[in-house]
Short mmCIF file of C-alpha atoms in Angstrom, two decimals:
data_model
loop_
_atom_site.label_atom_id
_atom_site.label_comp_id
_atom_site.label_asym_id
_atom_site.label_seq_id
_atom_site.Cartn_x
_atom_site.Cartn_y
_atom_site.Cartn_z
CA MET N 19 -1.03 -28.03 12.03
CA ALA N 20 -1.73 -26.04 9.15
CA GLN N 21 2.08 -24.66 7.57
CA PRO N 22 2.09 -21.35 6.98
CA SER N 23 2.74 -19.84 3.53
CA THR N 24 4.67 -17.14 4.48
CA THR N 25 8.02 -18.63 2.41
CA THR N 26 5.97 -20.57 -0.70
CA ALA N 27 2.97 -20.10 -2.43
CA PRO N 28 -0.38 -20.12 -1.18
CA ARG N 29 -2.30 -23.56 0.06
CA PRO N 30 -4.42 -24.70 -2.03
CA ASP N 31 -7.97 -23.30 -1.23
CA SER N 32 -9.49 -27.35 -0.82
CA HIS N 33 -10.59 -26.88 2.65
CA SER N 34 -14.84 -28.78 3.28
CA GLY N 35 -14.94 -29.66 7.02
CA GLY N 36 -12.38 -29.63 9.55
CA HIS N 37 -11.13 -28.31 12.48
CA VAL N 38 -8.69 -25.23 13.59
CA VAL N 39 -7.53 -24.69 16.36
CA LEU N 40 -7.16 -20.71 17.82
CA GLY N 41 -5.28 -18.89 20.57
CA TYR N 42 -6.96 -15.74 21.03
CA TRP N 43 -6.41 -12.65 24.10
CA ASP N 44 -9.10 -10.35 24.93
CA GLY N 45 -6.32 -7.73 25.08
CA GLU N 46 -6.61 -4.28 27.26
CA GLY N 47 -8.25 -1.26 26.83
CA ILE N 48 -10.81 -1.38 24.09
CA GLY N 49 -9.77 -5.12 23.48
CA PRO N 50 -12.29 -6.86 25.64
CA GLU N 51 -14.87 -4.97 23.46
CA ILE N 52 -13.50 -5.61 19.57
CA THR N 53 -11.90 -9.29 20.35
CA PRO N 54 -15.50 -11.43 21.22
CA PRO N 55 -16.92 -9.96 17.86
CA THR N 56 -13.89 -10.85 16.00
CA ARG N 57 -13.94 -14.45 17.20
CA ARG N 58 -17.68 -14.73 16.13
CA ALA N 59 -16.93 -13.31 12.99
CA VAL N 60 -14.08 -16.13 12.16
CA GLU N 61 -16.82 -18.82 13.31
CA LEU N 62 -19.79 -17.76 10.72
CA ALA N 63 -16.84 -17.14 7.90
CA LEU N 64 -15.87 -21.03 8.63
CA GLU N 65 -19.15 -22.41 8.89
CA PRO N 66 -20.13 -23.06 5.15
CA SER N 67 -17.56 -24.86 5.01
CA GLY N 68 -17.92 -26.84 7.91
CA VAL N 69 -15.07 -26.39 9.31
CA THR N 70 -15.02 -25.98 13.27
CA VAL N 71 -13.05 -24.24 15.73
CA THR N 72 -11.36 -24.81 19.09
CA TRP N 73 -10.48 -21.22 20.76
CA THR N 74 -8.08 -21.50 23.72
CA ARG N 75 -7.61 -18.63 25.91
CA LEU N 76 -4.54 -16.78 26.65
CA GLU N 77 -3.36 -15.46 29.95
CA LEU N 78 -1.26 -12.24 28.96
CA GLY N 79 -0.59 -8.74 30.05
CA ALA N 80 -1.06 -6.68 33.17
CA ALA N 81 -3.21 -9.46 34.82
CA ALA N 82 -0.93 -11.97 33.90
CA PHE N 83 1.72 -9.95 35.23
CA ALA N 84 -0.22 -9.61 38.74
CA ALA N 85 -0.15 -13.09 38.48
CA THR N 86 2.69 -14.45 37.76
CA GLY N 87 4.84 -11.83 37.62
CA GLN N 88 5.67 -12.65 33.99
CA VAL N 89 3.29 -10.04 31.27
CA VAL N 90 3.82 -13.39 28.91
CA PRO N 91 3.84 -16.68 31.24
CA ASP N 92 5.97 -19.52 30.27
CA ALA N 93 3.02 -21.50 30.17
CA THR N 94 1.30 -19.06 27.74
CA LEU N 95 4.21 -19.74 24.91
CA ALA N 96 3.90 -23.55 25.41
CA THR N 97 0.89 -23.40 24.42
CA VAL N 98 1.44 -21.11 21.78
CA LEU N 99 4.86 -22.51 20.24
CA GLY N 100 3.75 -26.21 21.56
CA SER N 101 6.70 -28.69 22.35
CA GLY N 102 7.52 -32.12 21.43
CA GLU N 103 4.59 -33.88 19.32
CA ASP N 104 2.47 -31.13 20.69
CA ALA N 105 2.77 -28.70 17.58
CA GLY N 106 1.15 -25.71 19.38
CA LEU N 107 -1.53 -23.50 18.07
CA ASP N 108 -2.85 -22.81 14.51
CA GLY N 109 -2.32 -19.87 15.14
CA TRP N 110 -4.14 -16.70 17.49
CA VAL N 111 -5.94 -13.58 17.42
CA LEU N 112 -4.39 -10.53 19.34
CA GLY N 113 -6.25 -8.01 21.41
CA PRO N 114 -4.40 -4.85 21.63
CA HIS N 115 -2.17 -4.20 24.60
CA ASP N 116 -1.84 -0.91 26.74
CA ASN N 117 2.13 -1.59 28.70
CA ALA N 118 2.01 2.13 29.22
CA SER N 119 -0.06 1.28 31.89
CA TYR N 120 1.74 -1.50 33.60
CA PRO N 121 3.56 -1.58 37.07
CA PRO N 122 7.75 0.13 36.39
CA GLU N 123 8.69 -3.67 37.37
CA ALA N 124 5.98 -5.41 33.96
CA ARG N 125 7.20 -2.63 31.88
CA GLU N 126 10.61 -3.60 31.79
CA GLN N 127 9.84 -6.89 30.14
CA LEU N 128 8.68 -7.29 26.63
CA ASN N 129 5.02 -6.25 25.99
CA PRO N 130 2.79 -9.13 24.38
CA SER N 131 3.22 -8.45 20.79
CA ALA N 132 6.63 -8.25 20.86
CA ALA N 133 7.31 -11.14 23.48
CA LEU N 134 5.17 -13.50 20.41
CA ARG N 135 6.73 -12.20 18.06
CA SER N 136 10.24 -12.51 19.12
CA ALA N 137 9.21 -16.57 20.74
CA ALA N 138 7.11 -17.26 17.46
CA ASP N 139 10.06 -15.76 15.00
CA LEU N 140 6.93 -14.32 13.42
CA TRP N 141 9.53 -11.75 10.71
CA ALA N 142 6.85 -10.93 8.36
CA ASN N 143 4.14 -8.04 9.11
CA VAL N 144 1.85 -7.44 6.30
CA ARG N 145 -0.78 -4.19 6.22
CA PRO N 146 -2.94 -4.51 3.22
CA VAL N 147 -5.00 -1.35 2.88
CA LEU N 148 -8.35 -1.29 0.08
CA ALA N 149 -9.51 2.61 0.54
CA LEU N 150 -12.73 2.94 1.26
CA PRO N 151 -15.36 4.96 -1.03
CA GLY N 152 -14.71 8.53 -0.05
CA ALA N 153 -11.46 8.07 1.97
CA PRO N 154 -9.07 10.68 1.59
CA ALA N 155 -7.07 8.68 -0.59
CA PRO N 156 -9.43 6.86 -2.65
CA ASP N 157 -7.67 5.16 -5.22
CA LEU N 158 -5.16 3.62 -2.65
CA ASP N 159 -4.06 -0.18 -3.00
CA VAL N 160 -1.54 -1.25 -1.57
CA VAL N 161 0.23 -4.17 0.76
CA VAL N 162 3.33 -3.06 2.92
CA VAL N 163 4.95 -5.92 3.93
CA ARG N 164 7.34 -4.83 7.16
CA GLU N 165 10.51 -6.56 8.32
CA ASN N 166 9.19 -7.73 11.58
CA THR N 167 12.27 -8.48 13.23
CA GLU N 168 15.14 -6.05 13.54
CA GLY N 169 15.88 -2.71 12.42
CA MET N 170 15.51 0.53 14.04
CA TYR N 171 13.37 -0.85 17.16
CA ALA N 172 14.84 -1.40 20.57
CA ASP N 173 12.56 -3.67 21.59
CA ARG N 174 13.33 -6.59 19.59
CA ASN N 175 16.81 -6.28 18.06
CA MET N 176 18.79 -7.44 21.30
CA VAL N 177 19.15 -10.37 22.91
CA THR N 178 19.27 -9.08 26.24
CA GLY N 179 18.29 -5.48 27.23
CA SER N 180 17.50 -2.52 25.53
CA GLY N 181 19.02 -1.19 21.85
CA ASP N 182 17.98 2.37 23.66
CA LEU N 183 20.41 3.37 25.45
CA ARG N 184 20.89 6.63 27.57
CA VAL N 185 24.79 6.70 28.15
CA THR N 186 24.78 10.14 30.02
CA ARG N 187 21.75 12.41 31.10
CA ASP N 188 21.83 14.55 28.11
CA VAL N 189 23.09 11.99 25.65
CA ALA N 190 21.14 8.74 24.21
CA LEU N 191 21.85 6.19 21.72
CA ALA N 192 19.76 4.18 19.69
CA VAL N 193 20.64 0.72 18.16
CA GLY N 194 19.70 -0.63 14.85
CA VAL N 195 20.69 -3.61 13.48
CA PHE N 196 20.15 -5.28 9.79
CA THR N 197 21.30 -8.69 8.81
CA ARG N 198 21.40 -9.89 5.20
CA GLU N 199 19.84 -13.10 6.16
CA LYS N 200 16.76 -11.24 7.57
CA ILE N 201 16.46 -8.51 4.68
CA ARG N 202 16.86 -11.28 2.04
CA ARG N 203 14.20 -13.24 3.64
CA ILE N 204 11.87 -10.27 3.77
CA THR N 205 12.53 -9.22 0.22
CA GLY N 206 11.97 -12.64 -1.35
CA TYR N 207 8.32 -12.48 0.24
CA ALA N 208 7.51 -8.95 -0.90
CA ALA N 209 8.33 -9.77 -4.15
CA LYS N 210 5.84 -13.19 -3.87
CA VAL N 211 3.45 -10.52 -2.82
CA ALA N 212 4.65 -7.72 -5.59
CA GLN N 213 4.35 -11.26 -8.43
CA GLY N 214 0.55 -11.04 -8.17
CA ARG N 215 0.02 -7.39 -7.87
CA GLY N 216 1.43 -6.11 -11.00
CA GLY N 217 4.60 -7.33 -10.72
CA VAL N 218 6.42 -4.07 -9.36
CA LEU N 219 7.95 -4.01 -5.62
CA THR N 220 8.66 -0.59 -3.98
CA VAL N 221 11.56 -0.46 -2.00
CA ALA N 222 11.54 2.37 0.93
CA HIS N 223 15.23 3.09 1.82
CA LYS N 224 17.43 6.08 3.31
CA SER N 225 20.57 4.57 1.59
CA ASN N 226 21.69 8.76 0.88
CA VAL N 227 21.96 8.78 4.69
CA LEU N 228 22.11 5.09 5.78
CA ALA N 229 24.38 3.93 3.04
CA ARG N 230 25.74 0.40 4.69
CA THR N 231 22.09 -0.59 6.43
CA SER N 232 19.61 1.00 3.67
CA GLY N 233 21.70 -0.63 1.46
CA MET N 234 21.45 -4.18 2.16
CA TYR N 235 18.04 -3.37 1.38
CA LEU N 236 18.71 -2.37 -2.38
CA GLU N 237 21.45 -5.10 -2.93
CA GLU N 238 19.01 -7.79 -2.01
CA ALA N 239 16.32 -6.08 -4.14
CA GLU N 240 17.88 -5.74 -7.02
CA ARG N 241 19.28 -9.61 -6.81
CA VAL N 242 15.58 -11.09 -6.33
CA SER N 243 14.40 -8.71 -9.33
CA ALA N 244 16.82 -10.89 -11.16
CA ALA N 245 15.58 -14.28 -10.00
CA THR N 246 12.20 -13.10 -10.19
CA GLY N 247 11.68 -10.61 -13.07
CA VAL N 248 9.97 -8.43 -10.59
CA GLU N 249 10.43 -4.62 -11.11
CA ILE N 250 12.21 -2.51 -8.40
CA ARG N 251 11.14 0.55 -7.59
CA PRO N 252 13.63 2.64 -4.91
CA VAL N 253 12.37 5.18 -3.11
CA HIS N 254 13.19 7.54 -0.50
CA ILE N 255 11.35 6.49 2.80
CA ASP N 256 10.60 10.85 2.92
CA ALA N 257 9.60 10.70 -0.93
CA LEU N 258 7.72 8.12 -0.91
CA CYS N 259 5.53 8.84 2.17
CA ALA N 260 4.80 12.09 -0.09
CA GLU N 261 3.89 10.43 -3.10
CA LEU N 262 1.35 8.13 -0.87
CA VAL N 263 -0.44 11.54 -0.42
CA SER N 264 -0.22 13.05 -3.74
CA HIS N 265 -0.44 9.97 -5.99
CA PRO N 266 -1.61 7.02 -3.62
CA GLY N 267 -2.33 4.78 -7.13
CA ARG N 268 1.36 4.62 -7.65
CA HIS N 269 2.60 2.63 -5.03
CA ARG N 270 0.63 -1.34 -4.99
CA THR N 271 3.63 -3.40 -2.94
CA ILE N 272 6.14 -1.61 -0.42
CA VAL N 273 9.03 -3.65 1.51
CA ALA N 274 10.60 -1.71 4.24
CA GLU N 275 12.60 -2.18 7.23
CA ASN N 276 11.01 -2.10 10.60
CA MET N 277 10.44 1.45 11.96
CA PHE N 278 9.97 2.56 7.94
CA GLY N 279 7.45 0.25 7.80
CA ASP N 280 5.67 1.24 11.34
CA ILE N 281 5.03 4.45 9.71
CA LEU N 282 3.71 3.79 6.30
CA SER N 283 1.15 1.55 7.05
CA ASP N 284 -0.16 4.01 9.76
CA LEU N 285 -0.48 6.42 6.60
CA THR N 286 -1.66 4.22 4.48
CA ALA N 287 -4.45 3.54 6.59
CA ALA N 288 -5.28 6.80 7.27
CA LEU N 289 -4.98 7.77 3.83
CA GLY N 290 -7.42 4.90 3.18
CA GLY N 291 -10.59 5.54 5.52
CA SER N 292 -9.32 4.95 8.99
CA LEU N 293 -6.36 3.42 11.41
CA GLY N 294 -9.22 1.55 13.04
CA THR N 295 -9.92 -0.31 9.95
CA ALA N 296 -6.36 -1.59 9.44
CA GLY N 297 -5.50 -5.18 9.55
CA SER N 298 -2.25 -6.59 10.16
CA VAL N 299 -1.09 -10.39 10.16
CA ASN N 300 2.72 -11.55 12.10
CA ALA N 301 3.78 -14.27 10.49
CA GLY N 302 6.76 -16.57 10.44
CA ASP N 303 7.86 -20.16 9.36
CA CYS N 304 5.61 -21.89 11.58
CA HIS N 305 3.13 -19.58 13.28
CA ALA N 306 1.16 -16.54 12.98
CA MET N 307 -0.24 -14.07 14.94
CA ALA N 308 -3.62 -11.34 14.00
CA GLN N 309 -3.18 -8.16 15.61
CA ALA N 310 -4.73 -4.29 14.36
CA ALA N 311 -2.83 -2.01 13.25
CA HIS N 312 -4.29 0.03 16.04
CA GLY N 313 -3.86 0.56 19.51
CA SER N 314 -5.58 0.01 22.88
CA ALA N 315 -7.68 2.73 22.97
CA PRO N 316 -8.11 3.30 26.77
CA ASP N 317 -9.74 6.88 25.97
CA ILE N 318 -12.95 5.44 24.69
CA ALA N 319 -12.38 1.77 26.48
CA GLY N 320 -15.90 0.81 27.62
CA LEU N 321 -17.92 3.50 25.73
CA GLY N 322 -19.41 0.37 23.16
CA THR N 323 -17.76 2.52 20.00
CA ALA N 324 -14.69 0.91 19.23
CA ASN N 325 -14.58 -0.06 15.70
CA PRO N 326 -13.83 -3.96 15.32
CA ALA N 327 -12.94 -3.43 11.82
CA GLY N 328 -9.57 -3.78 12.00
CA LEU N 329 -8.91 -6.89 14.50
CA MET N 330 -11.89 -8.51 11.78
CA ASN N 331 -9.65 -7.59 8.82
CA SER N 332 -6.80 -9.36 10.84
CA ALA N 333 -8.71 -12.19 11.50
CA ALA N 334 -9.39 -12.44 7.68
CA GLN N 335 -5.65 -12.17 6.67
CA LEU N 336 -4.82 -15.18 9.48
CA LEU N 337 -7.66 -17.14 7.73
CA SER N 338 -6.26 -16.99 4.59
CA HIS N 339 -2.90 -17.24 5.58
CA LEU N 340 -3.69 -20.80 7.57
CA GLY N 341 -5.20 -21.72 3.89
CA TYR N 342 -9.18 -20.93 4.05
CA VAL N 343 -8.69 -18.46 1.17
CA ARG N 344 -12.38 -18.39 0.75
CA GLU N 345 -13.99 -17.93 4.10
CA GLY N 346 -11.10 -14.80 4.83
CA GLY N 347 -12.10 -13.31 1.72
CA ALA N 348 -15.94 -13.50 2.62
CA LEU N 349 -15.12 -12.00 6.23
CA ALA N 350 -12.98 -9.27 4.74
CA ALA N 351 -15.88 -8.51 2.16
CA SER N 352 -18.38 -8.30 5.14
CA VAL N 353 -16.28 -6.01 7.04
CA ARG N 354 -16.14 -4.23 4.48
CA ALA N 355 -19.41 -3.61 2.91
CA ALA N 356 -20.70 -3.11 6.88
CA LEU N 357 -18.87 0.28 7.04
CA GLN N 358 -20.87 1.54 4.54
CA SER N 359 -24.45 0.42 6.25
CA ARG N 360 -23.40 0.82 9.49
CA PRO N 361 -20.11 3.08 9.56
CA THR N 362 -18.68 3.65 12.79
CA ALA N 363 -17.40 7.14 14.27
CA ASP N 364 -13.93 6.79 12.98
CA VAL N 365 -14.72 6.16 9.42
CA MET N 366 -17.18 8.89 9.77
CA ALA N 367 -14.60 11.11 10.81
CA GLY N 368 -12.44 10.50 7.93
CA GLY N 369 -14.37 10.18 4.75
CA ARG N 370 -18.27 10.10 3.61
CA PRO N 371 -20.32 7.56 1.92
CA ALA N 372 -19.98 5.72 -1.09
CA GLY N 373 -20.75 7.77 -4.28
CA LEU N 374 -22.10 10.40 -2.92
CA PRO N 375 -20.37 14.10 -3.36
CA ALA N 376 -19.78 15.92 -0.16
CA GLY N 377 -23.19 17.39 1.65
CA GLY N 378 -24.76 14.50 0.25
CA SER N 379 -27.30 12.47 1.54
CA ALA N 380 -26.02 9.67 3.71
CA ALA N 381 -29.53 7.60 3.18
CA GLN N 382 -28.13 6.14 -0.52
CA VAL N 383 -25.02 3.67 0.41
CA ALA N 384 -24.08 2.11 -2.71
CA GLY N 385 -23.92 -1.50 -3.16
CA THR N 386 -25.30 -2.42 0.08
CA GLY N 387 -29.11 -2.21 0.13
CA ARG N 388 -28.83 -1.29 3.47
CA THR N 389 -29.75 2.78 5.22
CA PRO N 390 -26.95 3.88 7.81
CA VAL N 391 -28.85 4.07 11.19
CA GLU N 392 -30.72 7.73 11.40
CA SER N 393 -29.39 10.27 13.92
CA ASP N 394 -30.48 13.45 15.44
CA GLY N 395 -27.50 15.96 13.76
CA ALA N 396 -25.37 14.65 16.86
CA GLY N 397 -21.78 13.62 16.85
CA PRO N 398 -19.69 12.91 13.82
CA GLY N 399 -21.54 13.63 10.57
CA GLY N 400 -23.94 15.50 12.85
CA ALA N 401 -22.79 18.91 14.16
CA GLY N 402 -19.29 19.67 13.71
CA GLY N 403 -18.92 16.62 11.78
CA ASN N 404 -18.30 15.75 8.20
CA SER N 405 -21.02 17.10 6.04
CA GLY N 406 -20.92 13.54 4.24
CA TRP N 407 -22.80 12.12 6.48
CA THR N 408 -25.27 14.53 8.10
CA GLY N 409 -28.46 12.45 9.31
CA VAL N 410 -26.20 9.47 10.35
CA ARG N 411 -25.39 8.64 13.88
CA PRO N 412 -22.19 6.41 14.18
CA ALA N 413 -23.04 2.50 14.69
CA SER N 414 -21.82 1.41 17.75
CA THR N 415 -19.43 -1.85 18.48
CA ALA N 416 -22.19 -3.85 18.80
CA GLU N 417 -24.16 -2.00 15.48
CA TYR N 418 -21.32 -3.00 13.90
CA SER N 419 -20.58 -6.34 14.71
CA GLY N 420 -24.13 -6.98 13.92
CA GLU N 421 -24.46 -6.15 10.58
CA VAL N 422 -21.15 -8.23 9.77
CA PHE N 423 -22.66 -11.62 11.51
CA ALA N 424 -25.74 -10.68 9.37
CA LEU N 425 -23.93 -10.06 6.05
CA LEU N 426 -22.01 -13.47 7.20
CA ALA N 427 -24.79 -15.67 8.30
CA GLY N 428 -27.15 -14.01 5.23
CA HIS N 429 -24.40 -15.15 2.65
CA SER N 430 -25.25 -11.13 1.10
CA VAL N 431 -21.42 -11.21 0.58
CA ARG N 432 -19.63 -14.01 -0.38
CA TYR N 433 -16.38 -15.75 -1.93
#
C-alpha cells in the first residue's frame, strides 16, 4: 500500500503503470447519484498513466445496521484497515451519510464518517477552495487545515459515551478536548502546507476567551514557526470570518481546531462558489478518505440534479495524496472546467459565468470552448435566477459528469 504524505513531503510523482486498491461507499441521500460518476472519473484520470483500479464496496450506514446491527460493521473495518500481512485499502471514497434518518438505536452509534475517522486515525482534514469565476469572493484561494480527532466536537473526543451532556432537564454541557501532541501534529502539517503557499500560516483561535485551549494552538504555532521559518498570523475566529468576507485574498493557509475548521471550510466553500463543489480529504499516518464537504441533501435525492463536483474534487485530492499528483491535478482541472461549460444549479445560484458582467450572455464561457446548456428561461438563471446565467438551464448530474468524462478522456484538460 502506498504510504501517506500527511507528515512528510509529497511522494515522488513518478507513477507509470501500476494498480491501486480503493474502497467506496455510495452513501445515502444524493450519494448513489454522485459516487458512481466519481469512481468513473478516477478511472479516467488514471488511465493515461496505465494505472488500473480495483474497487471494493464497503457496507456502511442504515443498510448495514439493518443487516448487522452495526452502522460500521467489524468486517468493514477489517477490509478498510487490514490485518496481519493485509495492509488494507490504499484509500476510499465515502459518499454522504444521512444519519439523521437512522433508527434511534443506530443514531447512538458513530456515523460512518466519524467511525472511519476514529478507527483509521484520520487526524488531518484538508479542505482547499479556489474560487470559481464569478463567485462571491473571486480572489479566494485558501486551504483550511482542520484538526480532525478532538476539539469541541462530542462525536470524537470520548473513549465511550458522548461529550455532549444533559446534566438536568435545563442544563447541558459540552466537553472539548485539546492535547498538545495533536495540536503539535496538526500545526506542523499546516506549516508544511503553508511553505508551498507563500509561507504564511493563519492560526484561527479565540484565546481571549479560551486562553488554555486556543492558547496551546498559539504556543505550538510559534514553536513550528521557529523551526520552519513560516510566518504565523494569529486571528480571532470571529474576526477571521469577517476578513474572509471583506478581504478574501488575505489568507492562503489556515489551521484550526475541529469546530472552527468546520465552520471556516463551509464559509470559504460558499464564498468560492458553492458548497457543492468543495472537496475534502481526511488523512492520517496510514490511511486516507475522500469525502465531500457537503451532506446528503435528502431534499434533492433522486431528482438527478445533484452536483458531483465536491466528491470528484475530494477524489482528486485522494489521488494526489496517494502520489498520483498529475492524475489528481488533471481530475481537479476537469472538474473546474466542466463547472463553467456545464454549470449545475448550485453553482448558477452562487455566481455568474467566467468573464461575464452581471446580466451578460451566458453563451460565452471563458476558456472552455463550450456553450452551456440552453434554457427556456425556467429555473436558476431563468425566471427568478441569477441574471448572469440568462438563457441557461442547470446541467443534470449526468450532463455535468459526462462533461468531466469528456474532458478527461479527450485530454482537453491535462497535466
